[in-house]
Coordinates of C-alpha atoms and ligand atoms in Angstrom, one line a residue:
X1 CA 0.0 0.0 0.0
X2 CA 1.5 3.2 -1.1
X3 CA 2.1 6.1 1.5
X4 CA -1.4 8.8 1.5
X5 CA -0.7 12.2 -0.5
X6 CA 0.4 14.5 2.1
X7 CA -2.5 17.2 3.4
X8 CA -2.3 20.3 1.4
X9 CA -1.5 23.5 3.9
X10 CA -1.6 26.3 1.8
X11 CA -3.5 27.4 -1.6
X12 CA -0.2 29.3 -2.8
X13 CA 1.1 27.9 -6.0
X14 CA 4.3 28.3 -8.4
X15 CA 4.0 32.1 -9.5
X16 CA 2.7 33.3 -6.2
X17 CA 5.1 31.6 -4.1
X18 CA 7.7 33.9 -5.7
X19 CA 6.1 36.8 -5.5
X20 CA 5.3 36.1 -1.9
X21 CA 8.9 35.8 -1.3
X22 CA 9.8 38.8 -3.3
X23 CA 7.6 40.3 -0.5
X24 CA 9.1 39.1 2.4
X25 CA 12.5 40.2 0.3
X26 CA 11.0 43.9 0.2
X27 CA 10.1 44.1 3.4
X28 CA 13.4 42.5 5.0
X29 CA 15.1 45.7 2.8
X30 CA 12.5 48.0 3.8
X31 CA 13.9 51.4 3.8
X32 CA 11.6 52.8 6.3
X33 CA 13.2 53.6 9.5
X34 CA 11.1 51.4 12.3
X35 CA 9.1 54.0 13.6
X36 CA 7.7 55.0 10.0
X37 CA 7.5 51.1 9.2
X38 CA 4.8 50.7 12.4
X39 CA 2.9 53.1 10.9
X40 CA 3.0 51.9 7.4
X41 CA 2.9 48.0 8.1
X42 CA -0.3 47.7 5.3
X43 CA 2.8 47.9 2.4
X44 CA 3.5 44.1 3.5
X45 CA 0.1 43.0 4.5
X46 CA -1.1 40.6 2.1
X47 CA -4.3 40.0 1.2
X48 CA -4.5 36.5 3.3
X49 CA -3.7 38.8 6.4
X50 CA -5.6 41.6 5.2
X51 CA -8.9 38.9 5.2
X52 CA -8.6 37.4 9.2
X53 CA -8.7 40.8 10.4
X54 CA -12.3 41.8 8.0
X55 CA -13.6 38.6 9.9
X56 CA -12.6 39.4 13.2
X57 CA -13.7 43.0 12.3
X58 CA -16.9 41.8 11.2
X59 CA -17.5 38.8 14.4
X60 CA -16.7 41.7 16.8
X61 CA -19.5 43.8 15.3
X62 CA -22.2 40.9 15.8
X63 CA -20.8 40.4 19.8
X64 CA -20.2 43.6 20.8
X65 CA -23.8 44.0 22.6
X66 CA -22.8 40.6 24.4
X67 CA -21.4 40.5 27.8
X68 CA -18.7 38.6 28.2
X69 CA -14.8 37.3 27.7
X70 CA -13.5 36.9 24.5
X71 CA -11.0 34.0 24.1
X72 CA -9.2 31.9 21.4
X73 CA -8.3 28.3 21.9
X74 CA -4.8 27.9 19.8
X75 CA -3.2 31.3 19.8
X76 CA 0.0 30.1 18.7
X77 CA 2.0 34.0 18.2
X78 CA -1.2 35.8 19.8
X79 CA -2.2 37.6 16.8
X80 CA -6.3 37.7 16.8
X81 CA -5.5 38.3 20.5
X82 CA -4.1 41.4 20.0
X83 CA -6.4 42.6 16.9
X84 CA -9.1 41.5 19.3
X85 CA -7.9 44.3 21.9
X86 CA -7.4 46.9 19.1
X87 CA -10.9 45.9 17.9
X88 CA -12.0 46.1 21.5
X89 CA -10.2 49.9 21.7
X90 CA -12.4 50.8 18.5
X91 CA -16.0 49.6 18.8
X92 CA -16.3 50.0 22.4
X93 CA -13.4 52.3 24.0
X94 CA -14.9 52.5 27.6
X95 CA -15.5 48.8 28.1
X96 CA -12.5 47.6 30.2
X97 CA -14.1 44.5 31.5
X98 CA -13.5 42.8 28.4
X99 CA -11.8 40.4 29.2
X100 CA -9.5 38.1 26.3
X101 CA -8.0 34.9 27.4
X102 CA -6.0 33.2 24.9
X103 CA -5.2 29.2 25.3
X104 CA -2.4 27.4 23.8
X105 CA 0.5 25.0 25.1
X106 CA 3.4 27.5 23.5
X107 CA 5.2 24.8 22.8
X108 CA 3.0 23.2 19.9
X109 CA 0.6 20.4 19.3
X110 CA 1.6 18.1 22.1
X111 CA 3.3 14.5 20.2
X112 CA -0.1 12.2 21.3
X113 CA -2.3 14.4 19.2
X114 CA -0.7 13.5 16.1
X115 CA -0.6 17.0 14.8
X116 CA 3.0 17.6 15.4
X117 CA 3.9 16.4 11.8
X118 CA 1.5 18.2 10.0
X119 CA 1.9 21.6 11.7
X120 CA 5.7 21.4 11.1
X121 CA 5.1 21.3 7.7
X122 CA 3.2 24.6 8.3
X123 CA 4.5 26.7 10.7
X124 CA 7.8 24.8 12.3
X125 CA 5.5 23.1 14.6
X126 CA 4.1 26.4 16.0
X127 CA 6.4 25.9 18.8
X128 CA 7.6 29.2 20.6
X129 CA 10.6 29.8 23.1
X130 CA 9.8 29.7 26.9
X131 CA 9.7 33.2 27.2
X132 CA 7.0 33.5 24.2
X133 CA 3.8 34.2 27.0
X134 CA 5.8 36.8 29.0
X135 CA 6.9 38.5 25.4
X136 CA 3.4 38.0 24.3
X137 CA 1.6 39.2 27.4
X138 CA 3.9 42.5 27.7
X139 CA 2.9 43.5 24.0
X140 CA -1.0 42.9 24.7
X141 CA -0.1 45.4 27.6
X142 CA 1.7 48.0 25.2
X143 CA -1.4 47.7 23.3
X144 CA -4.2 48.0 25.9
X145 CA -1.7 51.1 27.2
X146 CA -0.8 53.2 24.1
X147 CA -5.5 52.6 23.6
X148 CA -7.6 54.6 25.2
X149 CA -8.1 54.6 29.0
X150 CA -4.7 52.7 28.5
X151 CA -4.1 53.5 32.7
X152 CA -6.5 50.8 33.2
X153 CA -4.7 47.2 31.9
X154 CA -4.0 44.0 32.8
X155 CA -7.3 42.2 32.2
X156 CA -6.1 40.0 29.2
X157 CA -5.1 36.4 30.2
X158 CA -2.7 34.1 28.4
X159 CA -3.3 30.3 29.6
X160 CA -0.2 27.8 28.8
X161 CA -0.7 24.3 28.8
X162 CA -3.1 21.7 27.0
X163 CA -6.5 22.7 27.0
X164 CA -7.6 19.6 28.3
X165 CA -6.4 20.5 31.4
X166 CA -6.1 24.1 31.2
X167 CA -9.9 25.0 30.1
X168 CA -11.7 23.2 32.9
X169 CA -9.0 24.3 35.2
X170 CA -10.0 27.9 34.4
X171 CA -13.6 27.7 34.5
X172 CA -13.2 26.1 37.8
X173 CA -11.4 29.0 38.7
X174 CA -13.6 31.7 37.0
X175 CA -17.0 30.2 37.4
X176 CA -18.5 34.1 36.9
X177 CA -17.1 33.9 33.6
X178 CA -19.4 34.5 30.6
X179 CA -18.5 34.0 26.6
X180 CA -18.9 36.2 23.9
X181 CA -16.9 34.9 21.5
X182 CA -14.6 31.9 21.5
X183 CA -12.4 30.9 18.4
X184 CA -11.4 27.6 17.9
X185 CA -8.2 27.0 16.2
X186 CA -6.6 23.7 17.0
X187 CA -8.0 21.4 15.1
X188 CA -7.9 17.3 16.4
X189 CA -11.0 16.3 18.8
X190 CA -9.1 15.7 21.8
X191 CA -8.6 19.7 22.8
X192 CA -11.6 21.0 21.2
X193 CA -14.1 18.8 22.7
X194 CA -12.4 19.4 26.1
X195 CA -12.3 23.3 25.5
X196 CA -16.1 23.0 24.3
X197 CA -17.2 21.3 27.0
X198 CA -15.5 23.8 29.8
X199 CA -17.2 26.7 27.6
X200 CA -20.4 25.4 27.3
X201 CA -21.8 26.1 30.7
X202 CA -20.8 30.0 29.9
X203 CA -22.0 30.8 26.7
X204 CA -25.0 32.7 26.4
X205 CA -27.8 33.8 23.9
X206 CA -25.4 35.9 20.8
X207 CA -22.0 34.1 21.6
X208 CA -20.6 33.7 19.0
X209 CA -18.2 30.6 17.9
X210 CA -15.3 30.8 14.9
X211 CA -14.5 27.9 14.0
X212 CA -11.4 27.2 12.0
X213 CA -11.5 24.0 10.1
X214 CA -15.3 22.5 10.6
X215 CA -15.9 21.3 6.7
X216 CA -12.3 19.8 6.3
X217 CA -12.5 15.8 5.8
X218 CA -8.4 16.4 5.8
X219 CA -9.0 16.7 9.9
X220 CA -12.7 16.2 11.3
X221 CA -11.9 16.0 14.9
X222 CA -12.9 19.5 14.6
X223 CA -16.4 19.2 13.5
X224 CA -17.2 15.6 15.2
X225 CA -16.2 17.9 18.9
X226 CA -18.4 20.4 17.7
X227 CA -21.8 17.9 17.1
X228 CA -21.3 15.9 19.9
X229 CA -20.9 18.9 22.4
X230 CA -23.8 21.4 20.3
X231 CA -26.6 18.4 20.2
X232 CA -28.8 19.9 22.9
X233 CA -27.6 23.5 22.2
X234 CA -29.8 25.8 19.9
X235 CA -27.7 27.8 17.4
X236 CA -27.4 29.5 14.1
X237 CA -24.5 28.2 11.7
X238 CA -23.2 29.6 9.1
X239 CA -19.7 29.7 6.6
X240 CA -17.9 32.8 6.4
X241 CA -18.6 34.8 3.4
X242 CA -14.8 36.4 3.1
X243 CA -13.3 33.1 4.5
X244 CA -15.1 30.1 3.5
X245 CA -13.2 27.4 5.0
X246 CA -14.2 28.8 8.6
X247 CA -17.5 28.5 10.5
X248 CA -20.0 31.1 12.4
X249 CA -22.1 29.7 15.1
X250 CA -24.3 31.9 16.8
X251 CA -26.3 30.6 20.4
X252 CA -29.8 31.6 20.1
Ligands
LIG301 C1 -3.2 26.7 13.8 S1 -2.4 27.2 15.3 C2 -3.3 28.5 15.8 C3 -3.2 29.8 14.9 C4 -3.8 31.0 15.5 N1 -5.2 30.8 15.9 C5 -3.8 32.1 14.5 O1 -4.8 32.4 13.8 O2 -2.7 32.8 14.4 C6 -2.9 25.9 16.4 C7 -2.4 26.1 17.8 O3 -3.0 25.2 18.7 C8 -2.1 24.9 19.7 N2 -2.6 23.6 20.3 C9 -2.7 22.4 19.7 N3 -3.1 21.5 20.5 C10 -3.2 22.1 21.7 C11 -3.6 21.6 23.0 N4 -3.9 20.3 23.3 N5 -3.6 22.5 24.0 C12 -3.3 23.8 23.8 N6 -2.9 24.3 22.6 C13 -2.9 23.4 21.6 C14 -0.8 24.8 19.0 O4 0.3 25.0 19.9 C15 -0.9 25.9 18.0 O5 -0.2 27.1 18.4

């Protein structure tokens, strides 16, 4: 029997590979000193960048009436966490007690979820260096400081460790702890039925729920976590019109 065809991570092909890397090229010879270059960061942001923050943009919009945390299980480099702070800074400026809790072991997919191989042909395993959190939870600071009533900080969270542990740990810590949006970004069934499960006692009518990969047969874990947890839940699904390889759900 011959080996399967390896899983497909990106849609880039041929031509656009090099033009991507003439990009990364550009930007690594950027003449713009670095305080211009913060300020002028949409020169390297491509278009599959440019798209995850319209969604985000667009999720935040349908949440922002609902009370509650905002978190994201899989973070890997923390990106929608910060975009989710900056989004928080524009649509509703005076509401400090939104809080966003991102979940992710920092140091990859752990070796048992069988992940490990695929990711590292995607992003070098996702793994970050110890000090990735601390790093990570210092910029969401610079951010919720340099936004408006930037005196009051600290309210973000960043939660190392497998989710299966991690998730029900911090619930059990935080039973007052409602949930207004939650994006799920790991993929196998092991962490995302776990992180469902902890959730599901603290979502309310209007969470919303992003899913990252619910329709791909490639990795179902995903979707089979996401049925067996949302049987006796009522809820509104639909795919994501700018991203159609993610999922909405909506509690109703
Ligand atoms: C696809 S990446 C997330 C990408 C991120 N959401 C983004 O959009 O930039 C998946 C992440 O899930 C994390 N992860 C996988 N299994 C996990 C587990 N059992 N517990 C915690 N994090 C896990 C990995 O470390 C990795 O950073």
């Amino acid at each position: 029997m011959t080996d399967p065809a390896p899983v497909e991570v990106t849609t880039a092909f041929g031509e656009s590979f090099d033009f991507r890397r003439r990009l990364q090229e550009l930007f690594d010879r950027s003449p713009l000193e670095p305080d211009e270059l913060m300020f002028n960061l949409g020169l390297y942001v491509r278009s599959s960048l440019l798209v995850k923050f319209l969604v985000l943009d667009d999720l935040y919009r349908r949440f922002v009436s609902v009370p509650g945390a905002l978190m994201e299980f899989g973070t890997w480099r923390g990106q929608n966490l910060v975009l989710l702070e900056n989004l928080r800074a524009i649509h509703e400026p005076f509401n400090k007690q939104r809080t966003i809790v991102g979940f992710d072991t920092f140091t990859g997919y752990p070796e048992a979820s069988g992940m490990a191989d695929t990711a590292l042909k995607e992003h070098g395993s996702y793994r970050a260096t110890s000090d990735y959190p601390s790093y990570l939870a210092e910029l969401l600071e610079a951010h919720e400081g340099s936004n408006a009533f930037g005196h009051l900080r600290g309210n973000h969270r960043l939660v190392a460790g497998d989710v299966t542990e991690t998730a029900p740990q911090y619930f059990a810590d935080h039973p007052e702890t409602l949930v207004a949006f939650a994006f799920f970004d790991m993929g196998p069934y092991e962490p995302t039925v776990a992180a469902l499960r902890a959730i599901q006692p603290h979502l309310v009518p209007g969470s919303v729920i992003l899913f990252d990969e619910l329709t791909w047969s490639g990795a179902p874990g995903e979707a089979i976590a996401f049925k067996e947890v949302f049987r006796d839940i009522p809820y509104a699904i639909e795919k994501c019109s700018l991203y159609p390889s993610k999922s909405i759900v909506t509690v109703l």
